[in-house]
């Protein structure tokens, strides 16, 4: 299916691995010009080279730590100087540490806020004016299934990803008249480093093997397995497309049926 976005420009944050990398690869295959960013410059450059080889896309790779406002501002300045505008913004960041409320001090909350909420707000603030001027844009926020059904021991993620949802839902109505859509993508349990690290933490806490933790997780998923990053990326590419021009203000899960609610 032709997504109608060949030649568009996309910024995908935290895209050196995992879900961000999968989204960037899918967009690159659709003919999108890519800007990737991540903290680890070596991993970022390797990912950029892989995507160029796999898709033939034009790719810029800009190291940035999204928890640092100065890095976000430098990233935005560099992107706008090189490319003048971004059509598709995918806000994504590594998940904050796990733990119950009383294990998390003020610094942990501050870091998680800057990484999860502030980065999404600041990236949007920097790129929205050109989207409005050009009367076309796609803003996709990678959040989590925790915004619809909180997960035990993920106090920071449960709280701050819900804040991103409120921000995005409100913004969607404000920018809809300009041909800009704003949607949230909710990954369920997917085969990424993040899920492995959470499984390792649970394994240590409960004194069971990682295999037992993974088996527990899969038993809660109606499809009986974890998702693949490419399955998640397919939704992101569709929501970035011309065909999704009337879909906005939505939070859509890719979770194999894990969420038990009706909405």
mmCIF file of C-alpha atoms in Angstrom:
data_model
loop_
_atom_site.group_PDB
_atom_site.id
_atom_site.type_symbol
_atom_site.label_atom_id
_atom_site.label_comp_id
_atom_site.label_asym_id
_atom_site.label_seq_id
_atom_site.Cartn_x
_atom_site.Cartn_y
_atom_site.Cartn_z
ATOM 1 C CA UNK A 1 0.000 0.000 0.000
ATOM 2 C CA UNK A 2 1.358 3.423 -0.976
ATOM 3 C CA UNK A 3 1.297 5.531 2.186
ATOM 4 C CA UNK A 4 1.600 8.773 0.227
ATOM 5 C CA UNK A 5 4.481 10.115 2.305
ATOM 6 C CA UNK A 6 7.454 9.607 -0.001
ATOM 7 C CA UNK A 7 9.688 12.668 0.312
ATOM 8 C CA UNK A 8 8.265 13.728 3.675
ATOM 9 C CA UNK A 9 10.691 14.416 6.535
ATOM 10 C CA UNK A 10 10.436 12.536 9.840
ATOM 11 C CA UNK A 11 12.217 12.989 13.159
ATOM 12 C CA UNK A 12 12.158 9.804 15.222
ATOM 13 C CA UNK A 13 13.595 10.154 18.705
ATOM 14 C CA UNK A 14 15.293 7.368 20.679
ATOM 15 C CA UNK A 15 15.674 5.515 17.390
ATOM 16 C CA UNK A 16 18.954 3.627 17.701
ATOM 17 C CA UNK A 17 17.186 0.469 18.882
ATOM 18 C CA UNK A 18 13.862 -1.079 19.809
ATOM 19 C CA UNK A 19 10.579 0.508 18.833
ATOM 20 C CA UNK A 20 12.148 3.763 17.630
ATOM 21 C CA UNK A 21 14.458 1.914 15.266
ATOM 22 C CA UNK A 22 11.580 -0.207 13.954
ATOM 23 C CA UNK A 23 9.462 2.894 13.271
ATOM 24 C CA UNK A 24 12.342 4.640 11.511
ATOM 25 C CA UNK A 25 12.962 1.585 9.343
ATOM 26 C CA UNK A 26 9.296 1.349 8.365
ATOM 27 C CA UNK A 27 9.134 5.036 7.485
ATOM 28 C CA UNK A 28 12.387 4.790 5.537
ATOM 29 C CA UNK A 29 10.929 1.941 3.511
ATOM 30 C CA UNK A 30 8.004 4.241 2.650
ATOM 31 C CA UNK A 31 10.404 6.782 1.143
ATOM 32 C CA UNK A 32 10.566 9.192 4.080
ATOM 33 C CA UNK A 33 13.672 11.319 4.718
ATOM 34 C CA UNK A 34 14.781 10.430 8.266
ATOM 35 C CA UNK A 35 16.378 12.191 11.188
ATOM 36 C CA UNK A 36 17.371 9.815 13.977
ATOM 37 C CA UNK A 37 18.484 10.737 17.469
ATOM 38 C CA UNK A 38 19.684 8.821 20.524
ATOM 39 C CA UNK A 39 22.189 9.199 23.346
ATOM 40 C CA UNK A 40 24.636 6.504 22.204
ATOM 41 C CA UNK A 41 26.383 7.963 19.155
ATOM 42 C CA UNK A 42 27.998 4.693 18.148
ATOM 43 C CA UNK A 43 24.722 2.751 18.218
ATOM 44 C CA UNK A 44 23.011 5.621 16.435
ATOM 45 C CA UNK A 45 25.502 5.676 13.569
ATOM 46 C CA UNK A 46 25.311 1.895 13.179
ATOM 47 C CA UNK A 47 21.514 2.039 13.058
ATOM 48 C CA UNK A 48 21.590 4.849 10.496
ATOM 49 C CA UNK A 49 23.922 2.833 8.284
ATOM 50 C CA UNK A 50 21.707 -0.255 8.622
ATOM 51 C CA UNK A 51 18.572 1.673 7.647
ATOM 52 C CA UNK A 52 20.286 3.221 4.631
ATOM 53 C CA UNK A 53 21.385 -0.246 3.518
ATOM 54 C CA UNK A 54 17.971 -1.837 4.133
ATOM 55 C CA UNK A 55 15.708 0.887 2.731
ATOM 56 C CA UNK A 56 17.812 3.276 0.649
ATOM 57 C CA UNK A 57 16.427 6.195 2.669
ATOM 58 C CA UNK A 58 18.256 9.473 3.244
ATOM 59 C CA UNK A 59 19.200 9.465 6.936
ATOM 60 C CA UNK A 60 20.668 12.072 9.289
ATOM 61 C CA UNK A 61 21.835 10.900 12.721
ATOM 62 C CA UNK A 62 22.115 13.478 15.520
ATOM 63 C CA UNK A 63 23.214 12.401 19.023
ATOM 64 C CA UNK A 64 21.036 13.873 21.779
ATOM 65 C CA UNK A 65 20.000 13.109 25.345
ATOM 66 C CA UNK A 66 16.295 13.935 25.517
ATOM 67 C CA UNK A 67 16.402 14.340 29.294
ATOM 68 C CA UNK A 68 18.569 17.457 28.790
ATOM 69 C CA UNK A 69 16.727 20.523 27.524
ATOM 70 C CA UNK A 70 19.897 21.928 25.963
ATOM 71 C CA UNK A 71 20.288 18.754 23.904
ATOM 72 C CA UNK A 72 16.687 18.961 22.727
ATOM 73 C CA UNK A 73 17.186 22.578 21.681
ATOM 74 C CA UNK A 74 20.430 21.736 19.872
ATOM 75 C CA UNK A 75 18.692 18.865 18.086
ATOM 76 C CA UNK A 76 15.852 21.114 16.952
ATOM 77 C CA UNK A 77 18.211 23.843 15.781
ATOM 78 C CA UNK A 78 20.313 21.376 13.794
ATOM 79 C CA UNK A 79 17.287 19.742 12.162
ATOM 80 C CA UNK A 80 15.709 23.044 11.134
ATOM 81 C CA UNK A 81 19.008 24.403 9.813
ATOM 82 C CA UNK A 82 19.565 21.292 7.676
ATOM 83 C CA UNK A 83 16.032 20.514 6.526
ATOM 84 C CA UNK A 84 13.953 23.629 7.328
ATOM 85 C CA UNK A 85 10.949 21.620 8.533
ATOM 86 C CA UNK A 86 9.747 18.247 9.802
ATOM 87 C CA UNK A 87 6.480 16.704 8.597
ATOM 88 C CA UNK A 88 6.332 13.684 10.908
ATOM 89 C CA UNK A 89 7.415 13.818 14.541
ATOM 90 C CA UNK A 90 7.670 10.600 16.534
ATOM 91 C CA UNK A 91 8.301 11.310 20.216
ATOM 92 C CA UNK A 92 9.823 8.308 21.916
ATOM 93 C CA UNK A 93 12.114 7.874 24.897
ATOM 94 C CA UNK A 94 13.504 5.091 26.996
ATOM 95 C CA UNK A 95 11.153 4.139 29.788
ATOM 96 C CA UNK A 96 11.860 5.514 33.278
ATOM 97 C CA UNK A 97 13.094 3.143 36.005
ATOM 98 C CA UNK A 98 10.699 0.705 37.596
ATOM 99 C CA UNK A 99 9.851 0.750 41.288
ATOM 100 C CA UNK A 100 7.065 1.519 43.768
ATOM 101 C CA UNK A 101 6.396 5.076 44.981
ATOM 102 C CA UNK A 102 8.501 4.977 48.145
ATOM 103 C CA UNK A 103 11.597 3.788 46.285
ATOM 104 C CA UNK A 104 11.637 6.850 44.010
ATOM 105 C CA UNK A 105 13.184 10.098 45.225
ATOM 106 C CA UNK A 106 12.692 13.615 43.890
ATOM 107 C CA UNK A 107 15.598 13.278 41.452
ATOM 108 C CA UNK A 108 14.061 10.157 39.928
ATOM 109 C CA UNK A 109 10.777 12.013 39.377
ATOM 110 C CA UNK A 110 12.561 15.023 37.904
ATOM 111 C CA UNK A 111 14.613 12.930 35.479
ATOM 112 C CA UNK A 112 11.576 10.915 34.421
ATOM 113 C CA UNK A 113 9.579 14.104 33.868
ATOM 114 C CA UNK A 114 12.284 15.602 31.656
ATOM 115 C CA UNK A 115 12.738 12.391 29.672
ATOM 116 C CA UNK A 116 9.102 11.414 29.229
ATOM 117 C CA UNK A 117 6.931 14.543 29.237
ATOM 118 C CA UNK A 118 9.204 17.545 28.758
ATOM 119 C CA UNK A 119 10.965 16.044 25.736
ATOM 120 C CA UNK A 120 7.647 15.407 23.962
ATOM 121 C CA UNK A 121 6.441 18.939 24.732
ATOM 122 C CA UNK A 122 9.679 20.631 23.656
ATOM 123 C CA UNK A 123 10.060 18.664 20.430
ATOM 124 C CA UNK A 124 6.479 19.484 19.526
ATOM 125 C CA UNK A 125 6.920 23.144 20.433
ATOM 126 C CA UNK A 126 9.943 23.428 18.156
ATOM 127 C CA UNK A 127 8.439 21.735 15.099
ATOM 128 C CA UNK A 128 4.769 22.696 15.249
ATOM 129 C CA UNK A 129 5.059 26.216 13.752
ATOM 130 C CA UNK A 130 6.306 24.915 10.385
ATOM 131 C CA UNK A 131 3.697 22.148 10.375
ATOM 132 C CA UNK A 132 1.009 24.788 10.856
ATOM 133 C CA UNK A 133 2.484 27.027 8.173
ATOM 134 C CA UNK A 134 2.588 24.120 5.702
ATOM 135 C CA UNK A 135 -0.844 22.899 6.892
ATOM 136 C CA UNK A 136 0.268 19.299 7.174
ATOM 137 C CA UNK A 137 1.761 17.294 9.992
ATOM 138 C CA UNK A 138 1.762 14.059 11.942
ATOM 139 C CA UNK A 139 2.676 13.910 15.626
ATOM 140 C CA UNK A 140 2.963 10.408 17.070
ATOM 141 C CA UNK A 141 3.768 9.845 20.728
ATOM 142 C CA UNK A 142 5.012 6.431 21.810
ATOM 143 C CA UNK A 143 3.552 5.934 25.287
ATOM 144 C CA UNK A 144 2.517 2.597 26.828
ATOM 145 C CA UNK A 145 -0.352 0.277 27.659
ATOM 146 C CA UNK A 146 0.091 1.615 31.200
ATOM 147 C CA UNK A 147 -1.930 4.716 30.289
ATOM 148 C CA UNK A 148 -5.033 2.528 30.011
ATOM 149 C CA UNK A 149 -4.224 -0.191 32.534
ATOM 150 C CA UNK A 150 -1.451 0.625 35.030
ATOM 151 C CA UNK A 151 1.244 -1.988 35.519
ATOM 152 C CA UNK A 152 2.445 -2.892 38.995
ATOM 153 C CA UNK A 153 5.826 -1.442 40.000
ATOM 154 C CA UNK A 154 5.873 1.137 37.171
ATOM 155 C CA UNK A 155 4.938 4.239 39.173
ATOM 156 C CA UNK A 156 6.913 6.678 37.008
ATOM 157 C CA UNK A 157 5.776 5.284 33.667
ATOM 158 C CA UNK A 158 2.146 4.984 34.798
ATOM 159 C CA UNK A 159 2.134 8.618 35.908
ATOM 160 C CA UNK A 160 4.129 10.467 33.269
ATOM 161 C CA UNK A 161 2.963 8.630 30.179
ATOM 162 C CA UNK A 162 -0.576 9.450 31.256
ATOM 163 C CA UNK A 163 0.500 13.108 31.291
ATOM 164 C CA UNK A 164 1.730 12.778 27.690
ATOM 165 C CA UNK A 165 -1.699 11.399 26.801
ATOM 166 C CA UNK A 166 -3.438 14.434 28.277
ATOM 167 C CA UNK A 167 -1.072 16.784 26.464
ATOM 168 C CA UNK A 168 -1.582 15.042 23.134
ATOM 169 C CA UNK A 169 -5.356 14.770 23.441
ATOM 170 C CA UNK A 170 -5.653 18.487 24.121
ATOM 171 C CA UNK A 171 -3.184 19.463 21.387
ATOM 172 C CA UNK A 172 -5.008 17.344 18.808
ATOM 173 C CA UNK A 173 -8.078 19.575 18.910
ATOM 174 C CA UNK A 174 -6.002 22.751 18.768
ATOM 175 C CA UNK A 175 -4.106 21.791 15.611
ATOM 176 C CA UNK A 176 -6.738 19.792 13.709
ATOM 177 C CA UNK A 177 -7.799 22.826 11.594
ATOM 178 C CA UNK A 178 -4.236 22.947 10.183
ATOM 179 C CA UNK A 179 -4.287 19.410 8.789
ATOM 180 C CA UNK A 180 -2.174 18.102 11.649
ATOM 181 C CA UNK A 181 -3.026 14.872 13.441
ATOM 182 C CA UNK A 182 -1.843 13.906 16.923
ATOM 183 C CA UNK A 183 -2.059 10.309 18.076
ATOM 184 C CA UNK A 184 -0.563 8.098 20.773
ATOM 185 C CA UNK A 185 0.769 4.592 20.157
ATOM 186 C CA UNK A 186 0.588 2.227 23.109
ATOM 187 C CA UNK A 187 3.042 -0.665 22.875
ATOM 188 C CA UNK A 188 2.221 -3.740 24.871
ATOM 189 C CA UNK A 189 4.776 -6.356 25.838
ATOM 190 C CA UNK A 190 7.133 -6.376 22.864
ATOM 191 C CA UNK A 191 10.490 -8.040 22.296
ATOM 192 C CA UNK A 192 12.708 -5.069 23.140
ATOM 193 C CA UNK A 193 15.591 -4.379 25.533
ATOM 194 C CA UNK A 194 13.199 -2.393 27.745
ATOM 195 C CA UNK A 195 10.904 -5.375 28.303
ATOM 196 C CA UNK A 196 13.910 -7.631 28.943
ATOM 197 C CA UNK A 197 15.239 -5.227 31.575
ATOM 198 C CA UNK A 198 11.831 -5.087 33.291
ATOM 199 C CA UNK A 199 11.695 -8.899 33.251
ATOM 200 C CA UNK A 200 15.156 -9.015 34.832
ATOM 201 C CA UNK A 201 14.058 -6.608 37.572
ATOM 202 C CA UNK A 202 10.972 -8.704 38.304
ATOM 203 C CA UNK A 203 13.104 -11.856 38.301
ATOM 204 C CA UNK A 204 15.383 -10.410 40.984
ATOM 205 C CA UNK A 205 12.487 -9.052 43.035
ATOM 206 C CA UNK A 206 10.464 -12.276 43.018
ATOM 207 C CA UNK A 207 13.335 -14.746 43.080
ATOM 208 C CA UNK A 208 12.277 -16.575 39.932
ATOM 209 C CA UNK A 209 13.895 -17.146 36.562
ATOM 210 C CA UNK A 210 13.547 -14.704 33.667
ATOM 211 C CA UNK A 211 11.885 -17.509 31.716
ATOM 212 C CA UNK A 212 9.239 -17.782 34.437
ATOM 213 C CA UNK A 213 8.632 -14.026 34.306
ATOM 214 C CA UNK A 214 8.267 -14.114 30.522
ATOM 215 C CA UNK A 215 5.913 -17.077 30.776
ATOM 216 C CA UNK A 216 3.751 -15.139 33.257
ATOM 217 C CA UNK A 217 3.603 -12.180 30.882
ATOM 218 C CA UNK A 218 2.690 -14.283 27.863
ATOM 219 C CA UNK A 219 -0.044 -16.049 29.834
ATOM 220 C CA UNK A 220 -1.765 -12.648 30.259
ATOM 221 C CA UNK A 221 -1.745 -11.930 26.516
ATOM 222 C CA UNK A 222 -4.667 -13.443 24.594
ATOM 223 C CA UNK A 223 -2.420 -13.982 21.552
ATOM 224 C CA UNK A 224 -0.068 -15.992 23.759
ATOM 225 C CA UNK A 225 3.132 -14.216 22.753
ATOM 226 C CA UNK A 226 4.950 -10.918 22.896
ATOM 227 C CA UNK A 227 4.791 -8.560 19.949
ATOM 228 C CA UNK A 228 7.504 -7.815 17.437
ATOM 229 C CA UNK A 229 8.807 -4.247 16.965
ATOM 230 C CA UNK A 230 7.912 -4.399 13.253
ATOM 231 C CA UNK A 231 4.264 -5.083 14.141
ATOM 232 C CA UNK A 232 4.189 -1.927 16.221
ATOM 233 C CA UNK A 233 5.999 0.087 13.551
ATOM 234 C CA UNK A 234 3.383 -0.826 10.955
ATOM 235 C CA UNK A 235 0.748 1.120 12.917
ATOM 236 C CA UNK A 236 3.070 4.114 13.262
ATOM 237 C CA UNK A 237 3.681 4.218 9.514
ATOM 238 C CA UNK A 238 -0.034 4.049 8.765
ATOM 239 C CA UNK A 239 -0.867 6.851 11.210
ATOM 240 C CA UNK A 240 1.862 8.948 9.561
ATOM 241 C CA UNK A 241 0.340 8.370 6.136
ATOM 242 C CA UNK A 242 -1.988 10.370 3.931
ATOM 243 C CA UNK A 243 -4.591 7.639 4.365
ATOM 244 C CA UNK A 244 -4.804 8.369 8.119
ATOM 245 C CA UNK A 245 -5.661 12.044 7.630
ATOM 246 C CA UNK A 246 -8.987 11.746 9.526
ATOM 247 C CA UNK A 247 -7.595 9.815 12.512
ATOM 248 C CA UNK A 248 -6.568 12.086 15.368
ATOM 249 C CA UNK A 249 -6.747 12.369 19.175
ATOM 250 C CA UNK A 250 -6.533 8.579 19.529
ATOM 251 C CA UNK A 251 -4.540 6.295 21.821
ATOM 252 C CA UNK A 252 -4.179 2.966 20.031
ATOM 253 C CA UNK A 253 -2.727 -0.140 21.666
ATOM 254 C CA UNK A 254 -0.623 -2.770 19.936
ATOM 255 C CA UNK A 255 -0.787 -5.352 22.700
ATOM 256 C CA UNK A 256 -2.170 -8.655 21.478
ATOM 257 C CA UNK A 257 -5.347 -8.024 23.490
ATOM 258 C CA UNK A 258 -3.627 -7.491 26.870
ATOM 259 C CA UNK A 259 -5.710 -4.458 27.896
ATOM 260 C CA UNK A 260 -8.983 -5.706 29.355
ATOM 261 C CA UNK A 261 -10.983 -2.475 29.169
ATOM 262 C CA UNK A 262 -13.599 -1.587 26.559
ATOM 263 C CA UNK A 263 -11.860 1.630 25.445
#
